[in-house]
PDB file of C-alpha atoms in Angstrom:
ATOM      1  CA  MET A1059      -0.011   0.018  -0.199  1.00 37.00           C
ATOM      2  CA  THR A1060       1.343   3.186  -1.122  1.00 49.00           C
ATOM      3  CA  THR A1061       1.254   6.232   1.609  1.00 59.00           C
ATOM      4  CA  GLN A1062       0.245   9.668  -0.024  1.00 77.00           C
ATOM      5  CA  GLN A1063       2.906  12.410   0.648  1.00 83.00           C
ATOM      6  CA  SER A1064       1.720  16.051   1.290  1.00 94.00           C
ATOM      7  CA  PHE A1065       3.030  18.507  -0.992  1.00 97.00           C
ATOM      8  CA  THR A1066       2.860  22.501  -1.713  1.00 97.00           C
ATOM      9  CA  ARG A1067       1.894  24.292  -4.910  1.00 98.00           C
ATOM     10  CA  HIS A1068       3.744  27.444  -6.103  1.00 98.00           C
ATOM     11  CA  ASP A1069       2.370  29.942  -8.984  1.00 98.00           C
ATOM     12  CA  ILE A1070       5.253  30.244 -11.327  1.00 98.00           C
ATOM     13  CA  THR A1071       6.254  32.130 -14.661  1.00 98.00           C
ATOM     14  CA  PHE A1072       8.882  31.288 -17.364  1.00 98.00           C
ATOM     15  CA  PRO A1073      10.229  32.789 -20.173  1.00 98.00           C
ATOM     16  CA  SER A1074       9.119  31.388 -23.714  1.00 98.00           C
ATOM     17  CA  GLY A1075       9.656  33.598 -26.820  1.00 97.00           C
ATOM     18  CA  ASP A1076       8.736  37.053 -26.800  1.00 95.00           C
ATOM     19  CA  SER A1077       6.719  36.286 -23.770  1.00 98.00           C
ATOM     20  CA  ASN A1078       6.116  33.934 -20.948  1.00 98.00           C
ATOM     21  CA  CYS A1079       4.177  30.948 -19.778  1.00 98.00           C
ATOM     22  CA  ALA A1080       2.182  30.718 -16.421  1.00 98.00           C
ATOM     23  CA  GLY A1081       2.081  27.498 -14.476  1.00 98.00           C
ATOM     24  CA  TRP A1082       2.210  25.674 -11.030  1.00 98.00           C
ATOM     25  CA  LEU A1083       4.866  23.846  -9.551  1.00 98.00           C
ATOM     26  CA  TYR A1084       3.965  21.099  -7.107  1.00 98.00           C
ATOM     27  CA  LEU A1085       6.730  20.040  -4.683  1.00 97.00           C
ATOM     28  CA  PRO A1086       6.560  16.901  -2.561  1.00 97.00           C
ATOM     29  CA  THR A1087       6.845  17.588   1.134  1.00 95.00           C
ATOM     30  CA  GLY A1088       9.854  16.335   2.779  1.00 91.00           C
ATOM     31  CA  VAL A1089      11.932  15.025  -0.447  1.00 93.00           C
ATOM     32  CA  THR A1090      14.931  16.314  -1.220  1.00 93.00           C
ATOM     33  CA  SER A1091      15.702  16.672  -5.212  1.00 96.00           C
ATOM     34  CA  PRO A1092      12.748  14.827  -6.472  1.00 97.00           C
ATOM     35  CA  PRO A1093      12.298  13.832  -9.948  1.00 98.00           C
ATOM     36  CA  VAL A1094       9.877  16.293 -11.827  1.00 98.00           C
ATOM     37  CA  VAL A1095       7.063  15.713 -14.807  1.00 98.00           C
ATOM     38  CA  ILE A1096       6.040  18.155 -16.862  1.00 99.00           C
ATOM     39  CA  LEU A1097       2.183  18.732 -17.843  1.00 98.00           C
ATOM     40  CA  GLY A1098       0.755  20.168 -21.096  1.00 98.00           C
ATOM     41  CA  HIS A1099      -3.076  20.245 -22.230  1.00 98.00           C
ATOM     42  CA  GLY A1100      -4.976  19.584 -25.444  1.00 95.00           C
ATOM     43  CA  LEU A1101      -6.450  22.164 -27.936  1.00 92.00           C
ATOM     44  CA  GLY A1102      -7.020  25.573 -26.372  1.00 93.00           C
ATOM     45  CA  ALA A1103      -7.167  24.054 -23.182  1.00 95.00           C
ATOM     46  CA  VAL A1104      -5.488  25.891 -19.777  1.00 96.00           C
ATOM     47  CA  ARG A1105      -4.132  23.996 -16.942  1.00 97.00           C
ATOM     48  CA  GLU A1106      -7.098  24.676 -14.943  1.00 96.00           C
ATOM     49  CA  MET A1107      -8.957  22.075 -16.500  1.00 96.00           C
ATOM     50  CA  ARG A1108      -8.113  19.053 -14.449  1.00 97.00           C
ATOM     51  CA  LEU A1109      -4.166  19.140 -14.943  1.00 98.00           C
ATOM     52  CA  ASP A1110      -4.079  19.795 -11.385  1.00 97.00           C
ATOM     53  CA  ALA A1111      -5.826  16.747 -10.685  1.00 97.00           C
ATOM     54  CA  PHE A1112      -3.084  14.892 -12.157  1.00 98.00           C
ATOM     55  CA  ALA A1113      -0.187  16.843 -10.842  1.00 98.00           C
ATOM     56  CA  GLU A1114      -1.390  16.623  -7.471  1.00 98.00           C
ATOM     57  CA  ARG A1115      -1.329  12.775  -7.558  1.00 97.00           C
ATOM     58  CA  PHE A1116       2.112  12.723  -8.965  1.00 98.00           C
ATOM     59  CA  ALA A1117       3.321  15.053  -6.187  1.00 97.00           C
ATOM     60  CA  GLN A1118       1.837  12.895  -3.553  1.00 96.00           C
ATOM     61  CA  ALA A1119       3.580   9.939  -5.364  1.00 96.00           C
ATOM     62  CA  GLY A1120       6.887  11.864  -4.544  1.00 96.00           C
ATOM     63  CA  ILE A1121       7.374  13.182  -8.187  1.00 97.00           C
ATOM     64  CA  ALA A1122       7.522  16.937  -8.524  1.00 98.00           C
ATOM     65  CA  ALA A1123       5.114  18.368 -11.106  1.00 98.00           C
ATOM     66  CA  VAL A1124       4.907  21.559 -13.369  1.00 98.00           C
ATOM     67  CA  ALA A1125       1.746  22.279 -15.164  1.00 98.00           C
ATOM     68  CA  PHE A1126       1.667  25.152 -17.458  1.00 98.00           C
ATOM     69  CA  THR A1127      -0.750  26.908 -20.061  1.00 98.00           C
ATOM     70  CA  TYR A1128       0.557  28.044 -23.354  1.00 98.00           C
ATOM     71  CA  ARG A1129       1.217  31.150 -24.685  1.00 98.00           C
ATOM     72  CA  HIS A1130      -1.920  33.197 -25.908  1.00 98.00           C
ATOM     73  CA  PHE A1131      -4.130  31.204 -23.437  1.00 97.00           C
ATOM     74  CA  GLY A1132      -5.387  31.747 -20.222  1.00 96.00           C
ATOM     75  CA  ASP A1133      -3.336  33.565 -17.712  1.00 96.00           C
ATOM     76  CA  SER A1134       0.158  33.245 -20.005  1.00 98.00           C
ATOM     77  CA  GLY A1135       1.237  35.966 -21.979  1.00 98.00           C
ATOM     78  CA  GLY A1136       1.219  36.326 -25.889  1.00 97.00           C
ATOM     79  CA  HIS A1137      -0.647  38.387 -28.284  1.00 96.00           C
ATOM     80  CA  PRO A1138      -2.737  37.907 -30.119  1.00 95.00           C
ATOM     81  CA  ARG A1139      -5.033  36.154 -27.632  1.00 96.00           C
ATOM     82  CA  GLN A1140      -6.258  32.363 -28.418  1.00 97.00           C
ATOM     83  CA  LEU A1141      -3.715  32.026 -30.905  1.00 96.00           C
ATOM     84  CA  LEU A1142      -3.058  28.172 -31.562  1.00 96.00           C
ATOM     85  CA  SER A1143       0.275  27.926 -33.147  1.00 96.00           C
ATOM     86  CA  ILE A1144       1.910  24.391 -33.136  1.00 97.00           C
ATOM     87  CA  LYS A1145       5.495  25.783 -33.440  1.00 97.00           C
ATOM     88  CA  ARG A1146       4.927  28.442 -30.502  1.00 98.00           C
ATOM     89  CA  GLN A1147       3.341  25.619 -28.318  1.00 98.00           C
ATOM     90  CA  LEU A1148       6.429  23.135 -29.042  1.00 98.00           C
ATOM     91  CA  ALA A1149       8.636  26.115 -28.121  1.00 98.00           C
ATOM     92  CA  ASP A1150       7.083  26.638 -24.724  1.00 98.00           C
ATOM     93  CA  TRP A1151       7.464  22.741 -24.158  1.00 98.00           C
ATOM     94  CA  ASP A1152      11.155  23.368 -24.641  1.00 98.00           C
ATOM     95  CA  ALA A1153      11.051  26.575 -22.573  1.00 98.00           C
ATOM     96  CA  ALA A1154       9.396  24.386 -19.690  1.00 98.00           C
ATOM     97  CA  ILE A1155      12.062  22.028 -19.891  1.00 98.00           C
ATOM     98  CA  ALA A1156      14.674  24.745 -19.742  1.00 98.00           C
ATOM     99  CA  TYR A1157      12.978  26.227 -16.677  1.00 98.00           C
ATOM    100  CA  VAL A1158      12.949  22.785 -14.959  1.00 98.00           C
ATOM    101  CA  LYS A1159      16.684  22.417 -15.908  1.00 98.00           C
ATOM    102  CA  ALA A1160      17.571  25.591 -14.173  1.00 98.00           C
ATOM    103  CA  ARG A1161      16.147  24.877 -10.589  1.00 97.00           C
ATOM    104  CA  THR A1162      18.018  23.836  -7.829  1.00 96.00           C
ATOM    105  CA  ASP A1163      15.045  22.163  -5.541  1.00 96.00           C
ATOM    106  CA  VAL A1164      14.502  19.183  -8.285  1.00 98.00           C
ATOM    107  CA  ASP A1165      16.557  16.751 -10.022  1.00 97.00           C
ATOM    108  CA  ARG A1166      17.306  18.007 -13.406  1.00 95.00           C
ATOM    109  CA  THR A1167      18.652  14.875 -14.530  1.00 96.00           C
ATOM    110  CA  ARG A1168      15.203  12.783 -13.759  1.00 98.00           C
ATOM    111  CA  ILE A1169      12.540  14.761 -16.106  1.00 98.00           C
ATOM    112  CA  ALA A1170       9.477  13.773 -17.484  1.00 98.00           C
ATOM    113  CA  VAL A1171       7.017  15.064 -19.864  1.00 98.00           C
ATOM    114  CA  TRP A1172       3.084  14.357 -19.769  1.00 98.00           C
ATOM    115  CA  GLY A1173       0.633  15.264 -22.317  1.00 98.00           C
ATOM    116  CA  SER A1174      -2.912  14.780 -22.992  1.00 98.00           C
ATOM    117  CA  SER A1175      -5.008  14.996 -26.345  1.00 96.00           C
ATOM    118  CA  PHE A1176      -3.190  17.664 -28.468  1.00 96.00           C
ATOM    119  CA  GLY A1177      -0.552  17.787 -25.925  1.00 98.00           C
ATOM    120  CA  GLY A1178      -0.081  14.139 -26.305  1.00 98.00           C
ATOM    121  CA  GLY A1179       0.859  14.697 -29.798  1.00 97.00           C
ATOM    122  CA  HIS A1180       3.334  17.395 -28.526  1.00 98.00           C
ATOM    123  CA  VAL A1181       4.875  15.067 -26.001  1.00 98.00           C
ATOM    124  CA  ILE A1182       5.639  12.716 -28.697  1.00 98.00           C
ATOM    125  CA  THR A1183       7.365  15.253 -30.706  1.00 98.00           C
ATOM    126  CA  VAL A1184       9.160  16.724 -27.822  1.00 98.00           C
ATOM    127  CA  ALA A1185      10.700  13.221 -26.537  1.00 98.00           C
ATOM    128  CA  SER A1186      11.798  12.538 -29.977  1.00 98.00           C
ATOM    129  CA  ARG A1187      13.737  15.960 -29.715  1.00 98.00           C
ATOM    130  CA  HIS A1188      14.813  15.454 -26.138  1.00 98.00           C
ATOM    131  CA  PRO A1189      16.550  12.392 -25.636  1.00 98.00           C
ATOM    132  CA  GLU A1190      17.927  13.456 -21.950  1.00 98.00           C
ATOM    133  CA  LEU A1191      14.387  12.935 -20.713  1.00 98.00           C
ATOM    134  CA  ARG A1192      13.931   9.850 -18.614  1.00 98.00           C
ATOM    135  CA  ALA A1193      10.182   9.363 -19.438  1.00 98.00           C
ATOM    136  CA  ALA A1194       6.989  10.647 -21.293  1.00 98.00           C
ATOM    137  CA  VAL A1195       3.418  10.043 -21.196  1.00 98.00           C
ATOM    138  CA  SER A1196       0.877  10.333 -24.066  1.00 98.00           C
ATOM    139  CA  GLN A1197      -2.772  10.577 -22.803  1.00 98.00           C
ATOM    140  CA  CYS A1198      -5.328   9.915 -25.696  1.00 96.00           C
ATOM    141  CA  PRO A1199      -2.960  11.628 -28.072  1.00 97.00           C
ATOM    142  CA  PHE A1200      -3.359  13.501 -31.233  1.00 95.00           C
ATOM    143  CA  THR A1201      -1.047  11.758 -33.485  1.00 96.00           C
ATOM    144  CA  ASP A1202      -2.500  12.405 -36.895  1.00 94.00           C
ATOM    145  CA  GLY A1203      -4.302  15.577 -38.404  1.00 91.00           C
ATOM    146  CA  LEU A1204      -5.509  13.968 -41.430  1.00 86.00           C
ATOM    147  CA  ALA A1205      -7.042  10.980 -39.270  1.00 84.00           C
ATOM    148  CA  SER A1206      -8.789  13.237 -36.905  1.00 81.00           C
ATOM    149  CA  ALA A1207     -10.270  15.266 -39.886  1.00 78.00           C
ATOM    150  CA  LEU A1208     -11.604  12.185 -41.557  1.00 74.00           C
ATOM    151  CA  ALA A1209     -13.220  11.336 -38.122  1.00 69.00           C
ATOM    152  CA  LEU A1210     -14.779  14.844 -37.972  1.00 62.00           C
ATOM    153  CA  GLY A1211     -15.921  14.175 -41.441  1.00 60.00           C
ATOM    154  CA  PRO A1212     -15.555  15.952 -44.843  1.00 51.00           C
ATOM    155  CA  VAL A1213     -18.457  18.016 -44.607  1.00 52.00           C
ATOM    156  CA  ALA A1214     -17.851  19.510 -41.302  1.00 59.00           C
ATOM    157  CA  SER A1215     -14.113  19.692 -42.252  1.00 61.00           C
ATOM    158  CA  LEU A1216     -15.221  21.910 -45.194  1.00 68.00           C
ATOM    159  CA  LYS A1217     -17.662  23.904 -43.206  1.00 74.00           C
ATOM    160  CA  VAL A1218     -14.625  25.661 -41.256  1.00 81.00           C
ATOM    161  CA  LEU A1219     -12.798  26.608 -44.622  1.00 83.00           C
ATOM    162  CA  PRO A1220     -14.638  30.003 -45.271  1.00 88.00           C
ATOM    163  CA  VAL A1221     -13.695  31.004 -41.523  1.00 90.00           C
ATOM    164  CA  VAL A1222     -10.068  29.921 -42.338  1.00 91.00           C
ATOM    165  CA  ALA A1223     -10.146  32.205 -45.416  1.00 93.00           C
ATOM    166  CA  ARG A1224     -11.592  35.056 -43.197  1.00 94.00           C
ATOM    167  CA  ASP A1225      -8.736  34.851 -40.859  1.00 94.00           C
ATOM    168  CA  LEU A1226      -5.996  34.646 -43.235  1.00 93.00           C
ATOM    169  CA  ALA A1227      -7.392  37.559 -44.611  1.00 96.00           C
ATOM    170  CA  ALA A1228      -7.619  39.512 -41.317  1.00 93.00           C
ATOM    171  CA  ARG A1229      -4.118  38.589 -40.440  1.00 93.00           C
ATOM    172  CA  GLY A1230      -2.857  40.048 -43.666  1.00 94.00           C
ATOM    173  CA  ARG A1231      -4.450  43.254 -43.033  1.00 95.00           C
ATOM    174  CA  GLY A1232      -2.978  43.569 -39.357  1.00 93.00           C
ATOM    175  CA  LYS A1233      -6.821  42.641 -38.081  1.00 94.00           C
ATOM    176  CA  PRO A1234      -7.958  40.800 -35.085  1.00 93.00           C
ATOM    177  CA  PRO A1235      -8.129  37.131 -35.483  1.00 95.00           C
ATOM    178  CA  VAL A1236     -11.500  35.593 -36.762  1.00 95.00           C
ATOM    179  CA  MET A1237     -12.305  32.771 -34.276  1.00 96.00           C
ATOM    180  CA  VAL A1238     -13.890  29.554 -34.631  1.00 94.00           C
ATOM    181  CA  PRO A1239     -15.432  27.392 -31.832  1.00 93.00           C
ATOM    182  CA  ILE A1240     -12.828  24.468 -30.213  1.00 93.00           C
ATOM    183  CA  ALA A1241     -15.630  22.490 -29.468  1.00 92.00           C
ATOM    184  CA  ALA A1242     -19.323  22.634 -30.531  1.00 91.00           C
ATOM    185  CA  THR A1243     -22.646  20.344 -31.106  1.00 91.00           C
ATOM    186  CA  PRO A1244     -22.700  17.965 -34.015  1.00 88.00           C
ATOM    187  CA  GLY A1245     -22.884  19.395 -37.348  1.00 83.00           C
ATOM    188  CA  SER A1246     -21.628  22.755 -36.198  1.00 85.00           C
ATOM    189  CA  SER A1247     -18.447  24.353 -37.573  1.00 84.00           C
ATOM    190  CA  ALA A1248     -15.682  23.825 -34.770  1.00 86.00           C
ATOM    191  CA  LEU A1249     -12.592  22.114 -34.488  1.00 87.00           C
ATOM    192  CA  MET A1250     -14.253  19.405 -32.597  1.00 87.00           C
ATOM    193  CA  ASN A1251     -18.134  18.494 -32.873  1.00 86.00           C
ATOM    194  CA  ALA A1252     -18.460  14.793 -31.834  1.00 86.00           C
ATOM    195  CA  PRO A1253     -21.565  14.260 -29.708  1.00 90.00           C
ATOM    196  CA  ASP A1254     -19.116  14.426 -26.479  1.00 91.00           C
ATOM    197  CA  ALA A1255     -16.818  17.289 -27.393  1.00 91.00           C
ATOM    198  CA  LEU A1256     -18.650  20.078 -26.067  1.00 93.00           C
ATOM    199  CA  PRO A1257     -19.960  18.501 -22.891  1.00 94.00           C
ATOM    200  CA  GLY A1258     -16.421  17.089 -22.205  1.00 92.00           C
ATOM    201  CA  TYR A1259     -14.881  20.540 -22.222  1.00 92.00           C
ATOM    202  CA  GLN A1260     -17.447  21.986 -20.338  1.00 92.00           C
ATOM    203  CA  ALA A1261     -17.075  19.401 -17.505  1.00 93.00           C
ATOM    204  CA  LEU A1262     -13.490  20.297 -17.348  1.00 94.00           C
ATOM    205  CA  GLN A1263     -13.933  23.786 -16.684  1.00 92.00           C
ATOM    206  CA  PRO A1264     -14.020  24.809 -12.713  1.00 90.00           C
ATOM    207  CA  PRO A1265     -15.702  28.264 -11.780  1.00 86.00           C
ATOM    208  CA  GLY A1266     -13.827  31.417 -12.919  1.00 81.00           C
ATOM    209  CA  THR A1267     -12.069  29.511 -15.606  1.00 81.00           C
ATOM    210  CA  THR A1268      -9.731  31.838 -17.945  1.00 79.00           C
ATOM    211  CA  PHE A1269     -10.674  29.098 -20.690  1.00 89.00           C
ATOM    212  CA  ARG A1270     -12.489  30.402 -24.070  1.00 94.00           C
ATOM    213  CA  ASN A1271     -14.203  28.144 -26.065  1.00 95.00           C
ATOM    214  CA  GLU A1272     -12.603  29.491 -29.384  1.00 96.00           C
ATOM    215  CA  VAL A1273      -9.171  29.821 -31.248  1.00 96.00           C
ATOM    216  CA  ALA A1274      -7.886  32.020 -34.535  1.00 95.00           C
ATOM    217  CA  ALA A1275      -9.241  29.733 -37.543  1.00 94.00           C
ATOM    218  CA  ARG A1276      -5.759  30.274 -39.157  1.00 93.00           C
ATOM    219  CA  VAL A1277      -4.601  27.097 -37.089  1.00 92.00           C
ATOM    220  CA  ILE A1278      -6.717  24.761 -38.995  1.00 90.00           C
ATOM    221  CA  PRO A1279      -4.573  23.828 -41.996  1.00 91.00           C
ATOM    222  CA  THR A1280      -1.463  23.398 -39.764  1.00 93.00           C
ATOM    223  CA  ILE A1281      -3.672  20.817 -37.773  1.00 91.00           C
ATOM    224  CA  LEU A1282      -4.485  18.769 -40.831  1.00 89.00           C
ATOM    225  CA  THR A1283      -0.912  18.537 -41.776  1.00 92.00           C
ATOM    226  CA  TYR A1284       0.390  18.024 -38.232  1.00 95.00           C
ATOM    227  CA  ARG A1285       1.453  14.014 -37.663  1.00 97.00           C
ATOM    228  CA  PRO A1286       3.310  14.219 -34.431  1.00 97.00           C
ATOM    229  CA  GLY A1287       2.813  10.309 -34.362  1.00 98.00           C
ATOM    230  CA  ARG A1288       5.473   9.821 -36.711  1.00 98.00           C
ATOM    231  CA  ALA A1289       8.158  10.837 -34.397  1.00 98.00           C
ATOM    232  CA  ALA A1290       7.230   7.727 -32.116  1.00 98.00           C
ATOM    233  CA  LYS A1291       9.905   5.470 -33.772  1.00 98.00           C
ATOM    234  CA  LYS A1292      12.354   8.416 -32.693  1.00 98.00           C
ATOM    235  CA  ILE A1293      11.914   8.359 -29.241  1.00 98.00           C
ATOM    236  CA  ALA A1294      14.822   6.841 -27.086  1.00 96.00           C
ATOM    237  CA  MET A1295      13.104   6.884 -23.583  1.00 98.00           C
ATOM    238  CA  PRO A1296      10.510   4.939 -22.300  1.00 98.00           C
ATOM    239  CA  ILE A1297       7.116   6.159 -23.222  1.00 98.00           C
ATOM    240  CA  LEU A1298       3.284   5.231 -21.832  1.00 98.00           C
ATOM    241  CA  PHE A1299       0.615   5.725 -24.740  1.00 98.00           C
ATOM    242  CA  CYS A1300      -2.824   5.772 -22.780  1.00 98.00           C
ATOM    243  CA  VAL A1301      -5.321   5.123 -25.549  1.00 98.00           C
ATOM    244  CA  SER A1302      -9.193   5.259 -25.810  1.00 97.00           C
ATOM    245  CA  ASP A1303     -10.426   2.506 -27.582  1.00 97.00           C
ATOM    246  CA  THR A1304     -13.746   4.747 -28.398  1.00 94.00           C
ATOM    247  CA  ASP A1305     -11.936   8.111 -29.081  1.00 93.00           C
ATOM    248  CA  SER A1306     -14.184  10.242 -31.130  1.00 86.00           C
ATOM    249  CA  VAL A1307     -11.644  12.854 -31.545  1.00 87.00           C
ATOM    250  CA  THR A1308      -8.117  10.859 -32.004  1.00 90.00           C
ATOM    251  CA  PRO A1309      -8.728   7.716 -33.826  1.00 90.00           C
ATOM    252  CA  PRO A1310      -7.174   4.876 -31.822  1.00 95.00           C
ATOM    253  CA  ALA A1311      -6.303   2.707 -34.595  1.00 95.00           C
ATOM    254  CA  GLN A1312      -4.053   5.144 -36.145  1.00 94.00           C
ATOM    255  CA  THR A1313      -2.554   6.290 -32.879  1.00 96.00           C
ATOM    256  CA  LEU A1314      -1.891   2.281 -32.102  1.00 98.00           C
ATOM    257  CA  ARG A1315       0.017   1.985 -35.382  1.00 97.00           C
ATOM    258  CA  TYR A1316       1.995   4.691 -34.285  1.00 98.00           C
ATOM    259  CA  ALA A1317       2.362   3.823 -30.810  1.00 98.00           C
ATOM    260  CA  ARG A1318       3.888   0.557 -31.623  1.00 98.00           C
ATOM    261  CA  THR A1319       6.771   1.753 -33.541  1.00 98.00           C
ATOM    262  CA  ALA A1320       8.032   3.182 -30.317  1.00 98.00           C
ATOM    263  CA  PRO A1321      11.167   1.379 -29.474  1.00 98.00           C
ATOM    264  CA  LYS A1322      10.417   1.451 -25.858  1.00 98.00           C
ATOM    265  CA  GLY A1323       6.789   2.225 -25.673  1.00 98.00           C
ATOM    266  CA  GLU A1324       4.211   0.740 -23.399  1.00 98.00           C
ATOM    267  CA  ILE A1325       0.623   0.905 -24.353  1.00 98.00           C
ATOM    268  CA  LYS A1326      -2.554   0.986 -21.814  1.00 98.00           C
ATOM    269  CA  ARG A1327      -5.999   0.867 -23.689  1.00 98.00           C
ATOM    270  CA  TYR A1328      -9.395   1.832 -21.995  1.00 98.00           C
ATOM    271  CA  GLY A1329     -12.810   1.487 -22.878  1.00 96.00           C
ATOM    272  CA  ALA A1330     -13.764   5.217 -21.764  1.00 95.00           C
ATOM    273  CA  GLY A1331     -14.171   7.933 -24.188  1.00 94.00           C
ATOM    274  CA  HIS A1332     -11.764  10.863 -24.893  1.00 94.00           C
ATOM    275  CA  PHE A1333     -13.019  13.106 -22.364  1.00 94.00           C
ATOM    276  CA  ASP A1334     -13.643  10.472 -19.989  1.00 95.00           C
ATOM    277  CA  PHE A1335     -10.033  10.467 -18.968  1.00 96.00           C
ATOM    278  CA  TYR A1336     -10.167  13.464 -16.598  1.00 96.00           C
ATOM    279  CA  THR A1337     -12.839  12.698 -14.400  1.00 95.00           C
ATOM    280  CA  GLY A1338     -14.250   9.731 -12.353  1.00 95.00           C
ATOM    281  CA  GLU A1339     -13.356   6.281 -12.033  1.00 97.00           C
ATOM    282  CA  THR A1340     -11.492   6.336 -15.477  1.00 97.00           C
ATOM    283  CA  PHE A1341      -9.607   9.056 -14.249  1.00 97.00           C
ATOM    284  CA  GLU A1342      -8.501   6.991 -11.101  1.00 98.00           C
ATOM    285  CA  VAL A1343      -7.426   4.002 -12.948  1.00 98.00           C
ATOM    286  CA  LEU A1344      -5.628   6.051 -15.438  1.00 98.00           C
ATOM    287  CA  VAL A1345      -3.538   8.053 -12.948  1.00 98.00           C
ATOM    288  CA  ARG A1346      -2.781   4.914 -10.995  1.00 98.00           C
ATOM    289  CA  ASP A1347      -1.260   3.470 -14.212  1.00 98.00           C
ATOM    290  CA  GLN A1348       0.826   6.572 -14.940  1.00 98.00           C
ATOM    291  CA  ILE A1349       2.029   6.893 -11.459  1.00 98.00           C
ATOM    292  CA  GLU A1350       3.127   3.122 -11.633  1.00 98.00           C
ATOM    293  CA  PHE A1351       4.966   4.041 -15.081  1.00 98.00           C
ATOM    294  CA  LEU A1352       6.330   7.078 -13.869  1.00 98.00           C
ATOM    295  CA  THR A1353       7.707   5.613 -10.668  1.00 97.00           C
ATOM    296  CA  ARG A1354       9.418   2.811 -12.379  1.00 97.00           C
ATOM    297  CA  GLN A1355      11.071   5.438 -14.713  1.00 98.00           C
ATOM    298  CA  LEU A1356      12.036   7.994 -12.159  1.00 98.00           C
ATOM    299  CA  LYS A1357      12.411   6.466  -9.025  1.00 95.00           C
ATOM    300  CA  PRO A1358      11.006   8.810  -6.561  1.00 94.00           C
ATOM    301  CA  ALA A1359      12.555   8.761  -2.825  1.00 83.00           C
ATOM    302  CA  ALA A1360      10.170   8.170   0.252  1.00 62.00           C
ATOM    303  CA  ALA A1361       9.399  11.459   2.063  1.00 46.00           C
ATOM    304  CA  ALA A1362      11.695  12.054   5.418  1.00 42.00           C
ATOM    305  CA  SER A1363       9.890  10.893   8.160  1.00 37.00           C
ATOM    306  CA  ALA A1364       8.129  13.474  10.485  1.00 36.00           C
ATOM    307  CA  PRO A1365      10.367  14.212  13.571  1.00 36.00           C
TER     308      PRO A1365
END
C-alpha cells in the first residue's frame, strides 16, 4: 500500500519566445531533489482544466510536477489572444524543460513529460527531440491531423474553410483574428463536434476558469498537416501511451499504429471515451497506471519521516 505524501503548490512563470508561460509547481513535502514531470494540455485548454488533478497525484507519489498553460491562452502572455500555433506551443515545451533544468530544488537529471490530447501529440514530438528526458506519458494523443479530420467528417471539415479564409485575410490586414469554436454540437463548424466534445470540455471547466471556447481559425491548415505520431519511432526513452478505444477525436487505430513503433513504448488501452479520461473512475484507473509507470522510470524517493 502506497502512502500519499503532502505537497506545496507554487505559482510560477517562465520565459518563452517573446512572452511567458504561467504555471504551477508542485513540490512533494520532505523530499530532497525529487524527479519532476512537466504537464501540458490539449486544444486551447488551460491548466485549470484538470491538469491540477494529475499533478497533485504525481506530487503525492513523490514526483514534483510543473503544469503550464501555453502562450496566448489563459493567464499566460502572448498576443493575439487565442492563437494556437503548433510551432509556438512546441517552443513552450522547450522553455518548460529549460525552466526545470535551471531549478535547484528538483533533480534535473530525472525529467519526464506528460501531455493529453493535442498535448499528447506534442509530447511525442518533444520526447523525440529531447533524448535526455527519462520518460514520457502520452494520453489520448492527437497523432495524425488527417485521421482526425476524417473522423470529423468531410462535410464538417469543409464548413470551417470560409472561416479560415476570413482569418487569413484578417491577419494579412493586421486585423484581430477571426475565431472558430474549439468544441461545438454535432454538425456545427468547430475544431471538434463529436457528440461528447462540447459537454466534455464543459465538464473540465472549474468556476472562474480562464478557458475560452475559441481559437484563431488560421491554425486549421497546420493541424491537418501535423502528424506527431510519425516521431514515435525516434523516441529513445520509455513512453507510455494511454489510448481510448472509443476515442471520437483522436482515432485509436492510427494512434496504436504509431505507438507500436516506439522502441521503448508501453501501451495501455481503456474502454472510456476521450473526455472521460479526466474525471471519475476512469481518471482513477488512468492516474494509477501513470504513477506506476513514472515511479518505475523516475524512481522517486520516499518522503523523510516527520520528526
